Coordinates of C-alpha atoms in Angstrom, one line a residue:
Chain A
M1 CA 32.0 24.5 -92.9
T2 CA 33.9 21.2 -93.0
V3 CA 35.3 21.8 -89.6
I4 CA 31.8 22.5 -88.1
G5 CA 30.6 19.3 -89.8
D6 CA 33.5 17.3 -88.3
I7 CA 32.8 18.7 -84.9
F8 CA 29.1 17.7 -85.1
L9 CA 30.1 14.2 -86.3
L10 CA 32.5 13.8 -83.4
V11 CA 29.9 15.0 -80.8
G12 CA 27.4 12.6 -82.3
A13 CA 29.9 9.7 -82.1
V14 CA 30.7 10.6 -78.5
F15 CA 27.0 10.6 -77.5
L16 CA 26.4 7.3 -79.3
C17 CA 29.4 5.9 -77.5
L18 CA 28.1 7.1 -74.1
A19 CA 24.7 5.6 -74.9
A20 CA 26.3 2.3 -75.5
L21 CA 28.4 2.6 -72.4
G22 CA 25.3 3.4 -70.4
M23 CA 23.7 0.2 -71.8
V24 CA 26.6 -1.8 -70.4
R25 CA 26.8 0.0 -67.0
M26 CA 23.2 0.4 -65.9
P27 CA 21.8 -2.2 -63.6
D28 CA 18.3 -2.9 -65.0
V29 CA 16.4 -2.8 -68.2
F30 CA 14.5 0.5 -67.6
N31 CA 17.7 2.4 -66.8
R32 CA 19.4 0.9 -69.8
I33 CA 16.5 2.1 -72.0
Q34 CA 16.8 5.6 -70.4
T35 CA 20.4 6.1 -71.1
G36 CA 20.4 4.2 -74.4
T37 CA 17.5 6.0 -76.1
K38 CA 18.4 9.5 -75.1
G39 CA 22.0 9.3 -76.1
S40 CA 21.4 7.5 -79.3
T41 CA 18.7 9.9 -80.4
L42 CA 20.8 13.0 -80.0
G43 CA 23.9 11.2 -81.2
A44 CA 22.2 10.2 -84.5
L45 CA 20.7 13.7 -84.9
S46 CA 24.1 15.2 -84.4
V47 CA 25.7 12.9 -87.0
L48 CA 22.9 13.9 -89.4
I49 CA 23.7 17.6 -88.8
G50 CA 27.4 16.9 -89.3
V51 CA 26.8 15.2 -92.6
F52 CA 24.5 18.1 -93.6
F53 CA 27.4 20.6 -93.1
H54 CA 29.6 18.4 -95.4
H55 CA 27.0 17.9 -98.0
P56 CA 24.2 20.5 -97.9
D57 CA 22.7 19.1 -101.2
W58 CA 21.5 16.0 -99.3
W59 CA 19.3 18.0 -97.0
A60 CA 16.0 16.4 -98.1
K61 CA 16.9 12.9 -97.2
L62 CA 18.7 14.0 -94.0
V63 CA 15.5 15.8 -92.9
V64 CA 13.4 12.6 -93.6
L65 CA 15.9 10.6 -91.6
A66 CA 16.0 13.1 -88.7
V67 CA 12.2 13.1 -88.4
F68 CA 12.2 9.3 -88.6
V69 CA 14.8 8.9 -85.9
L70 CA 13.0 11.4 -83.7
V71 CA 9.6 9.6 -84.0
T72 CA 10.7 6.0 -83.9
S73 CA 13.4 5.9 -81.3
P74 CA 11.2 6.9 -78.3
V75 CA 8.3 4.8 -79.5
G76 CA 10.6 1.8 -79.8
S77 CA 12.1 2.3 -76.3
S78 CA 8.7 2.9 -74.8
I79 CA 7.3 -0.3 -76.3
I80 CA 10.3 -2.3 -75.1
A81 CA 9.8 -0.9 -71.6
R82 CA 6.2 -1.8 -71.7
A83 CA 7.0 -5.4 -72.8
A84 CA 9.6 -5.6 -70.0
L85 CA 7.0 -4.5 -67.6
A86 CA 4.6 -7.2 -69.0
T87 CA 7.2 -9.9 -68.6
G88 CA 7.3 -9.2 -64.9
L89 CA 10.5 -7.2 -64.5
R90 CA 9.8 -4.8 -61.6
P91 CA 13.1 -3.7 -59.9
W92 CA 11.6 -0.6 -58.3
H93 CA 9.0 -2.2 -56.2
Q94 CA 10.0 -0.8 -52.8
A95 CA 10.3 2.7 -54.2
E96 CA 6.7 2.4 -55.6
D97 CA 5.4 1.5 -52.2
E98 CA 7.1 4.4 -50.5
E99 CA 5.5 6.7 -52.9
T100 CA 2.0 5.7 -52.5
V101 CA 2.3 6.1 -48.7
Chain B
M1 CA 38.1 0.5 -93.6
L2 CA 39.5 -3.0 -93.2
W3 CA 39.2 -2.6 -89.4
L4 CA 35.5 -1.7 -89.8
V5 CA 34.9 -4.8 -91.9
I6 CA 36.6 -6.9 -89.3
L7 CA 34.6 -5.3 -86.5
A8 CA 31.4 -5.9 -88.4
V9 CA 32.4 -9.5 -89.0
V10 CA 33.2 -10.0 -85.3
V11 CA 29.8 -8.6 -84.2
M12 CA 28.1 -10.7 -86.8
I13 CA 29.8 -13.9 -85.7
A14 CA 29.1 -13.1 -82.0
A15 CA 25.4 -12.6 -82.8
A16 CA 25.2 -15.7 -85.0
L17 CA 26.8 -17.9 -82.2
L18 CA 24.3 -16.2 -79.8
T19 CA 21.4 -17.2 -82.0
V20 CA 22.5 -20.8 -81.9
F21 CA 23.1 -21.0 -78.1
L22 CA 20.4 -18.8 -76.7
R23 CA 17.6 -20.8 -75.1
S24 CA 14.9 -18.1 -75.5
Y25 CA 13.5 -18.0 -79.0
L26 CA 12.6 -14.3 -78.8
A27 CA 16.2 -13.4 -77.8
A28 CA 17.4 -15.5 -80.7
V29 CA 15.2 -13.5 -83.1
A30 CA 16.7 -10.3 -81.7
A31 CA 20.2 -11.8 -82.3
V32 CA 19.2 -12.8 -85.9
S33 CA 18.2 -9.3 -86.7
V34 CA 21.6 -8.1 -85.4
V35 CA 23.3 -10.6 -87.8
S36 CA 21.5 -9.2 -90.8
L37 CA 22.3 -5.7 -89.5
A38 CA 26.0 -6.4 -89.5
L39 CA 25.7 -8.1 -92.9
A40 CA 24.0 -5.0 -94.4
V41 CA 26.8 -2.9 -93.0
I42 CA 29.5 -5.2 -94.5
F43 CA 27.8 -4.9 -97.9
A44 CA 27.6 -1.2 -97.7
L45 CA 31.3 -1.0 -96.6
L46 CA 32.3 -3.2 -99.5
R47 CA 30.6 -0.8 -101.9
A48 CA 27.6 -2.9 -102.9
P49 CA 24.9 -0.5 -102.0
D50 CA 22.1 -2.2 -103.9
V51 CA 22.8 -5.5 -102.2
A52 CA 22.9 -3.7 -98.9
L53 CA 19.6 -2.1 -99.6
A54 CA 18.0 -5.5 -100.4
E55 CA 19.6 -7.0 -97.3
A56 CA 18.4 -4.2 -95.1
A57 CA 14.9 -4.4 -96.5
V58 CA 14.4 -8.2 -96.5
A59 CA 16.6 -9.5 -93.7
A60 CA 16.6 -6.8 -91.1
G61 CA 12.9 -5.9 -91.5
L62 CA 10.8 -8.6 -93.0
S63 CA 12.5 -11.7 -91.6
G64 CA 12.6 -10.2 -88.1
V65 CA 8.9 -9.4 -88.2
L66 CA 8.0 -12.8 -89.7
L67 CA 10.1 -14.7 -87.1
A68 CA 8.7 -12.7 -84.2
L69 CA 5.1 -13.3 -85.4
T70 CA 5.8 -17.0 -85.8
V71 CA 7.2 -17.3 -82.3
R72 CA 4.2 -15.4 -81.1
R73 CA 1.6 -17.4 -83.0
T74 CA 3.0 -20.8 -82.4
G75 CA 3.5 -20.2 -78.7
L76 CA 7.2 -21.2 -78.8
W77 CA 8.0 -18.8 -76.0
R78 CA 6.5 -21.2 -73.6
S79 CA 9.5 -23.5 -74.0
D80 CA 11.8 -20.7 -72.9
A81 CA 14.1 -22.0 -70.2
G82 CA 16.0 -19.8 -67.8
D83 CA 16.5 -16.9 -70.1
G84 CA 13.7 -14.7 -69.1
K85 CA 12.2 -13.9 -65.7
K86 CA 14.9 -13.2 -63.3
Chain C
M1 CA 42.0 -0.7 -97.9
M2 CA 40.0 1.4 -100.3
G3 CA 42.1 4.6 -100.2
L4 CA 39.4 6.7 -98.6
E5 CA 40.7 9.8 -96.8
I6 CA 39.4 10.4 -93.3
G7 CA 40.6 13.3 -91.3
I8 CA 41.9 13.0 -87.7
L9 CA 38.5 14.0 -86.3
G10 CA 36.8 11.6 -88.6
G11 CA 39.1 8.8 -87.5
I12 CA 38.3 9.5 -83.8
A13 CA 34.6 9.5 -84.7
V14 CA 35.0 6.1 -86.4
A15 CA 36.8 4.7 -83.4
L16 CA 34.1 5.9 -81.1
L17 CA 31.4 4.4 -83.3
G18 CA 33.3 1.1 -83.3
I19 CA 33.5 1.2 -79.5
A20 CA 29.8 1.9 -79.3
V21 CA 29.0 -1.1 -81.5
L22 CA 31.2 -3.3 -79.4
L23 CA 29.6 -2.1 -76.2
G24 CA 26.1 -2.7 -77.6
A25 CA 27.1 -6.1 -78.8
A26 CA 28.4 -6.8 -75.3
R27 CA 25.0 -6.0 -73.9
L28 CA 23.5 -8.3 -76.5
V29 CA 25.7 -11.1 -75.4
L30 CA 25.5 -10.5 -71.7
G31 CA 22.0 -9.2 -71.1
P32 CA 20.4 -11.5 -68.6
T33 CA 16.8 -11.1 -69.9
V34 CA 15.2 -11.1 -73.3
A35 CA 14.2 -7.4 -72.9
D36 CA 17.9 -6.5 -72.4
R37 CA 18.8 -8.2 -75.6
V38 CA 16.0 -6.4 -77.5
V39 CA 17.1 -3.1 -76.1
A40 CA 20.6 -3.8 -77.2
A41 CA 19.4 -4.7 -80.7
D42 CA 17.4 -1.5 -80.8
I43 CA 20.3 0.7 -79.8
L44 CA 22.5 -1.1 -82.3
T45 CA 20.1 -0.4 -85.1
I46 CA 20.2 3.3 -84.3
I47 CA 24.0 3.3 -84.1
T48 CA 24.1 1.5 -87.4
T49 CA 21.7 4.0 -89.0
A50 CA 24.0 6.8 -87.9
A51 CA 27.1 4.8 -89.1
L52 CA 25.5 4.3 -92.5
V53 CA 24.8 8.0 -92.9
W54 CA 28.4 8.6 -92.0
L55 CA 29.5 6.0 -94.5
A56 CA 27.4 7.8 -97.2
L57 CA 29.6 10.8 -96.5
V58 CA 32.8 8.9 -96.7
Q59 CA 32.0 7.0 -99.9
D60 CA 30.4 10.2 -101.2
S61 CA 27.4 8.3 -102.6
A62 CA 23.8 9.3 -101.8
I63 CA 22.5 5.8 -102.3
V64 CA 23.9 4.8 -98.9
L65 CA 21.5 7.3 -97.4
D66 CA 18.7 5.3 -99.0
I67 CA 20.0 2.2 -97.3
A68 CA 20.0 4.0 -94.0
L69 CA 16.4 5.1 -94.5
V70 CA 15.2 1.7 -95.4
F71 CA 17.2 0.1 -92.7
G72 CA 15.9 2.5 -90.1
A73 CA 12.3 2.0 -91.1
L74 CA 12.3 -1.7 -91.3
S75 CA 14.5 -2.4 -88.2
F76 CA 12.1 -0.3 -86.2
V77 CA 9.2 -2.4 -87.4
G78 CA 11.2 -5.5 -86.5
V79 CA 12.0 -4.3 -83.0
V80 CA 8.3 -3.4 -82.4
A81 CA 7.3 -6.9 -83.6
I82 CA 9.7 -8.6 -81.2
A83 CA 8.6 -6.3 -78.3
R84 CA 4.9 -7.1 -79.0
A85 CA 5.7 -10.9 -79.1
L86 CA 7.5 -10.5 -75.8
E87 CA 4.6 -8.7 -74.3
K88 CA 2.2 -11.5 -75.1
R89 CA 4.3 -14.0 -73.2
S90 CA 3.5 -12.4 -69.9
Chain D
M1 CA -13.0 12.5 -94.7
T2 CA -12.0 14.9 -97.4
R3 CA -9.9 16.8 -94.9
R4 CA -8.2 13.6 -93.8
F5 CA -7.6 12.7 -97.5
A6 CA -6.1 16.1 -98.2
M7 CA -3.8 16.0 -95.3
T8 CA -2.6 12.5 -96.1
F9 CA -2.1 13.3 -99.7
A10 CA -0.2 16.5 -99.0
G11 CA 2.0 14.8 -96.5
L12 CA 2.8 11.9 -98.8
L13 CA 3.5 14.1 -101.7
F14 CA 5.8 16.2 -99.6
V15 CA 7.8 13.1 -98.5
W16 CA 7.9 12.0 -102.1
I17 CA 9.4 15.3 -103.3
L18 CA 11.9 15.2 -100.4
L19 CA 12.9 11.6 -101.3
T20 CA 13.2 12.0 -105.0
G21 CA 14.9 15.4 -104.6
T22 CA 13.6 16.9 -107.9
L23 CA 10.8 19.1 -109.0
A24 CA 10.7 17.5 -112.5
V25 CA 7.2 17.3 -114.0
Q26 CA 7.2 13.5 -114.6
E27 CA 8.4 12.8 -111.1
I28 CA 5.7 15.0 -109.7
I29 CA 3.0 13.3 -111.8
V30 CA 4.1 9.9 -110.6
G31 CA 4.3 11.2 -107.1
I32 CA 0.7 12.6 -107.3
L33 CA -0.6 9.2 -108.5
V34 CA 1.3 7.2 -105.9
A35 CA 0.3 9.6 -103.1
A36 CA -3.4 9.6 -104.1
G37 CA -3.4 5.8 -104.3
T38 CA -1.7 5.3 -101.0
A39 CA -3.9 7.9 -99.3
A40 CA -7.0 6.2 -100.7
I41 CA -6.0 2.8 -99.4
S42 CA -4.8 3.9 -96.0
I43 CA -7.3 6.7 -95.1
R44 CA -9.6 4.4 -93.1
H45 CA -6.8 3.6 -90.6
L46 CA -5.7 7.2 -90.1
Q47 CA -8.3 8.5 -87.7
W48 CA -5.6 10.2 -85.7
L49 CA -5.3 12.8 -88.4
D50 CA -8.6 14.3 -87.2
D51 CA -7.0 15.2 -83.9
V52 CA -4.8 17.8 -85.4
M53 CA -6.4 21.3 -85.3
L54 CA -5.4 23.0 -88.4
T55 CA -5.1 26.7 -87.6
P56 CA -3.0 29.4 -89.3
L57 CA -0.9 29.5 -86.2
L58 CA 0.2 25.8 -86.5
P59 CA 3.7 26.4 -87.7
L60 CA 4.2 28.9 -84.8
H61 CA 3.1 26.3 -82.2
L62 CA 5.2 23.6 -83.8
G63 CA 8.2 25.9 -83.7
R64 CA 7.5 26.6 -80.0
Y65 CA 7.2 22.9 -79.3
F66 CA 10.4 22.1 -81.0
F67 CA 12.2 24.8 -79.2
T68 CA 11.2 23.4 -75.8
F69 CA 11.8 19.9 -77.0
F70 CA 15.3 20.4 -78.2
K71 CA 16.3 22.3 -75.1
A72 CA 15.0 19.3 -73.0
L73 CA 16.7 16.8 -75.3
I74 CA 20.1 18.4 -75.1
F75 CA 19.8 18.9 -71.4
A76 CA 18.7 15.3 -71.0
N77 CA 21.8 14.1 -72.9
F78 CA 24.3 15.9 -70.7
D79 CA 22.4 14.6 -67.7
V80 CA 22.6 11.1 -68.9
A81 CA 26.2 11.5 -69.9
R82 CA 27.1 12.7 -66.4
R83 CA 25.3 9.7 -64.9
V84 CA 27.1 7.2 -67.2
V85 CA 30.6 8.4 -66.5
T86 CA 30.1 8.9 -62.8
P87 CA 31.7 6.0 -61.0
G88 CA 29.2 4.0 -58.9
M89 CA 25.5 4.0 -59.6
A90 CA 24.3 7.6 -59.7
I91 CA 20.7 6.5 -60.0
R92 CA 17.7 5.9 -57.8
P93 CA 14.9 4.5 -60.0
A94 CA 11.3 5.1 -59.1
V95 CA 8.0 4.9 -60.9
V96 CA 5.2 7.5 -61.0
R97 CA 1.7 7.5 -62.4
V98 CA 0.3 10.7 -63.7
H99 CA -2.9 11.8 -65.4
T100 CA -2.9 13.7 -68.7
E101 CA -5.6 16.0 -70.1
L102 CA -4.9 15.2 -73.7
H103 CA -7.7 13.0 -75.1
S104 CA -6.5 12.2 -78.6
D105 CA -4.3 9.2 -79.4
L106 CA -1.9 11.4 -81.3
G107 CA -1.6 13.8 -78.5
K108 CA -0.9 11.1 -76.0
L109 CA 1.7 9.5 -78.3
W110 CA 3.4 12.9 -78.8
L111 CA 3.4 13.6 -75.1
A112 CA 4.8 10.1 -74.3
N113 CA 7.6 10.6 -76.8
S114 CA 8.4 14.0 -75.4
I115 CA 8.6 12.6 -71.9
T116 CA 10.8 9.8 -73.0
L117 CA 13.4 12.2 -74.3
T118 CA 13.2 14.6 -71.3
P119 CA 15.9 14.4 -68.6
G120 CA 15.5 11.5 -66.2
T121 CA 12.1 10.2 -67.3
L122 CA 10.8 7.4 -69.5
T123 CA 7.3 6.6 -70.4
V124 CA 6.7 2.9 -69.7
D125 CA 3.0 2.5 -70.3
L126 CA 0.0 4.4 -71.5
D127 CA -3.3 3.3 -70.1
G128 CA -6.3 5.4 -71.0
Q129 CA -5.5 8.9 -69.6
E130 CA -2.8 7.5 -67.2
L131 CA 0.9 7.7 -68.0
L132 CA 3.3 5.4 -66.2
I133 CA 6.6 7.2 -65.9
H134 CA 9.9 5.7 -64.8
W135 CA 12.4 8.1 -63.1
I136 CA 16.1 7.4 -63.2
D137 CA 16.9 9.6 -60.2
A138 CA 14.3 10.1 -57.5
T139 CA 16.2 12.1 -55.0
P140 CA 14.7 11.5 -51.6
G141 CA 12.9 14.6 -50.4
T142 CA 11.5 15.8 -53.7
D143 CA 7.9 15.5 -54.3
L144 CA 7.9 13.2 -57.3
E145 CA 4.2 13.6 -58.1
T146 CA 4.6 17.4 -58.4
A147 CA 7.8 17.1 -60.3
T148 CA 6.3 14.8 -62.9
R149 CA 3.2 16.9 -63.1
E150 CA 5.3 19.9 -63.9
I151 CA 7.1 18.1 -66.7
V152 CA 3.9 16.8 -68.2
A153 CA 2.1 20.1 -67.9
G154 CA 5.0 21.9 -69.6
F155 CA 4.6 19.8 -72.8
E156 CA 0.8 19.6 -72.4
K157 CA 0.4 23.3 -72.6
V158 CA 2.3 23.5 -75.9
L159 CA 0.7 20.5 -77.4
K160 CA -2.8 21.5 -76.5
E161 CA -2.5 24.5 -78.8
F162 CA -2.7 22.3 -81.8
L163 CA -3.9 18.8 -80.7
K164 CA -7.2 17.8 -79.1

């Protein structure tokens, strides 16, 4: 049990780290949001599962936290993307033109 | 554990300096919320969960919302220089 | 410092979380636009929430889970408020 | 209105029980009072609850949705991880506009969230029935409209079972 929990914790930490690395490496806001939000959501979920394997008696709060992360993290990233669009960041303009043709 | 506290302190100081030197008010608000985030983590690490709870509730949540609303209402974003549309 | 035992896997996980926080902070410092900094703050809050849950495990105290819950809820509201304010400036 | 109240009340009480972690009588009584009060105050702002179609099959549909969703989420993460560690920029961003058939706000929010966590896509804006979707990797030659349509339709089919 403990070993499974440790593995989940480790996987979660790896995904969180990759998400942060993606934040640094990607060239513009939208791609940063893409890599950041996916990695951090699954990373946080995985950490929650890992903690569950160590401490099954905490399941109730962990479930609340998991639902919370699943709902809020995509909403947050979408709203930031929308705000970035509103401030006039449009790095993909040529691609958009190609498509409408 | 000590290293974690040091890391949190480093992040906190970086965010605090950023708050002072950023020219965009909204970016400064984001940096302030990171300061209180790191502070909450430090409290939790130093085994003061109740203080950390209050810090997380008041500083990370309410003050961020209040500052953002203030910036929005007063129109301070108009005086943003440089740090925005690029 | 506090005599907490962390296994090898746990140690690696802590190191990775620390690196993640540093990278997020780097984006917060570097990010050329406001939106970049807000994204960095958002990702940092999620990383912190996960780190707090992990800390609850290490300190073996369920109250830290409450901190994570409150922190996650309110920081989400904060990020949304900043994003809405940013949207208005267009 | 009664239906909305009942749903809010039940949901809040459930969260209360999860958070307190006990089934002791006094905790439940306080929880009932708090949940009833909160539901009474907030009920006017919760129109989106009317969009959920309560059928006996709801748990089944939810289960099916989460199965599709978690598969997509895990795949998305490996996809993103591969892109992040690949040297050079393994991305070709593009933006697509698609139409959705879901009418309710809750349905559109749910769809947008699902799309955000699917491989390679991010919901940027929601305007009426139109979704603005950002692609991280638009390989030349693929029909982006159709590809997006397929992703959207996949979630839409499942969500339409229990949302308007």
